[in-house]
C-alpha positions as a Markdown table, in Angstrom:
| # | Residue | x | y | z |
|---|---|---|---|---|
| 1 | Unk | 91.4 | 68.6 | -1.8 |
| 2 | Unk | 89.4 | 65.1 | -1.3 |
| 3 | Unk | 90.1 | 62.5 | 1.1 |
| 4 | Unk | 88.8 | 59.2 | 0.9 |
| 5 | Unk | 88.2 | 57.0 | 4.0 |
| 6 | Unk | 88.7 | 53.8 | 4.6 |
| 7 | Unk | 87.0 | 51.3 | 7.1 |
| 8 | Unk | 88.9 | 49.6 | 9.5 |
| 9 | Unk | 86.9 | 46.1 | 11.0 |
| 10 | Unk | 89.0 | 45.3 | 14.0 |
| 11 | Unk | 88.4 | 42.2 | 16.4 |
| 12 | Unk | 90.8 | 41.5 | 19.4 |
| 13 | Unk | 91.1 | 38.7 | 21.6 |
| 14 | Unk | 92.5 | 40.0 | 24.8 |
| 15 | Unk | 93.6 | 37.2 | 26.1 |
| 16 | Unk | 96.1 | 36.4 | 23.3 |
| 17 | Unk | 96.2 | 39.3 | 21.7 |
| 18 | Unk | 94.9 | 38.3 | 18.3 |
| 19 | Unk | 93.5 | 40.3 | 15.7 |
| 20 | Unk | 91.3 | 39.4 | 13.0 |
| 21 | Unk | 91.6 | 42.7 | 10.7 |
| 22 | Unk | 90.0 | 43.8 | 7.2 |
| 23 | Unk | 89.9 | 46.8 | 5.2 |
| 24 | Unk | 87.5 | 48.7 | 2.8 |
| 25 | Unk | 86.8 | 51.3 | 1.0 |
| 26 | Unk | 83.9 | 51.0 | -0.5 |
| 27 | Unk | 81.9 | 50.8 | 3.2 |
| 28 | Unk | 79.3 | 48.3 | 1.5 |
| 29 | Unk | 76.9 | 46.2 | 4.6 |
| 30 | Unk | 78.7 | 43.2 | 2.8 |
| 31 | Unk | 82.4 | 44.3 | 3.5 |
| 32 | Unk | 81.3 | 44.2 | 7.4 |
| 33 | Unk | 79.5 | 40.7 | 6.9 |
| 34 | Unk | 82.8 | 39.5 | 5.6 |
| 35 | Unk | 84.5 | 40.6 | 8.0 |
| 36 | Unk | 81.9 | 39.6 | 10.5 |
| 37 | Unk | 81.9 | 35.8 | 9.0 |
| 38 | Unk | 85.9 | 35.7 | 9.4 |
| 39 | Unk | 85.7 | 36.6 | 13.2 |
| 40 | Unk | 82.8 | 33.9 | 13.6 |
| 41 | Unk | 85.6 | 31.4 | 11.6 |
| 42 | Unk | 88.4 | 32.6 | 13.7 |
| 43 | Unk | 87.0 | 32.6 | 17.1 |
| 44 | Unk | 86.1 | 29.6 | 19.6 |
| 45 | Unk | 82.2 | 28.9 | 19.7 |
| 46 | Unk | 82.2 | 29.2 | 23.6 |
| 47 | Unk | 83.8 | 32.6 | 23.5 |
| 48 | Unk | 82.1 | 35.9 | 24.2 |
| 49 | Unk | 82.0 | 38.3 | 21.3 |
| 50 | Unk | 81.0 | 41.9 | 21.7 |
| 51 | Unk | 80.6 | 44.2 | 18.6 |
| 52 | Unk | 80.6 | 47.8 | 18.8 |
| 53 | Unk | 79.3 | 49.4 | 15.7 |
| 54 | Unk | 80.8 | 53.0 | 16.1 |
| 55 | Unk | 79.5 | 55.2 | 13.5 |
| 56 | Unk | 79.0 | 52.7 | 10.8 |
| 57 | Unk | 75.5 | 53.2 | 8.8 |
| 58 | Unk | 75.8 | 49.4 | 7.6 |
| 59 | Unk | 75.0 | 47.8 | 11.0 |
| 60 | Unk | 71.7 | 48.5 | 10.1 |
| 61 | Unk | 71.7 | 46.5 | 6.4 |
| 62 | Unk | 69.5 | 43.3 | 6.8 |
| 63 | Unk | 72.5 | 41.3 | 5.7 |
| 64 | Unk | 73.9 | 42.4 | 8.8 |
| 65 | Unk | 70.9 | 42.4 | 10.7 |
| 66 | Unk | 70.0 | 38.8 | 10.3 |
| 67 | Unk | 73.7 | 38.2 | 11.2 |
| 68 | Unk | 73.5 | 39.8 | 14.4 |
| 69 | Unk | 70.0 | 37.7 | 15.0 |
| 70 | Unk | 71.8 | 34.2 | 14.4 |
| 71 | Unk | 74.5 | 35.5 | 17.2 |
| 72 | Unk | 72.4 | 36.5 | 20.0 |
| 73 | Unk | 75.8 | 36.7 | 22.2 |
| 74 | Unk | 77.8 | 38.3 | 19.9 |
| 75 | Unk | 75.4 | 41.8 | 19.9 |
């Protein structure tokens, strides 16, 4: 039997408890710049963003890369 996995891209403000949440299942570097983009959008410019990358190969995509370059706080 074959099970398919799906990503889960989770961010959570702590102090309000908001979640910015997406879903794939193709695990393509773009899915997590969405997703990446949307939590930029969502969240204050002052704030604090730490990413953890657990076990996910596309951290490493340059789309993703050059993301993490333009967000020097957010790494």
């Amino acid at each position: 039997m074959c099970h398919d996995t799906v990503d889960l891209f989770a961010a959570l403000n702590t102090a309000t408890v908001k979640a910015i949440t997406r879903l794939s299942a193709r695990h393509p570097a773009v899915d997590f710049r969405a997703f990446l983009d949307e939590m930029d959008r969502q969240t204050d410019p002052g704030l604090a963003v730490h990413v953890i990358c657990d076990n996910l190969s596309a951290r490493e995509a340059p789309v993703v890369h050059e993301w993490l370059l333009a967000h020097p706080g957010s790494g």
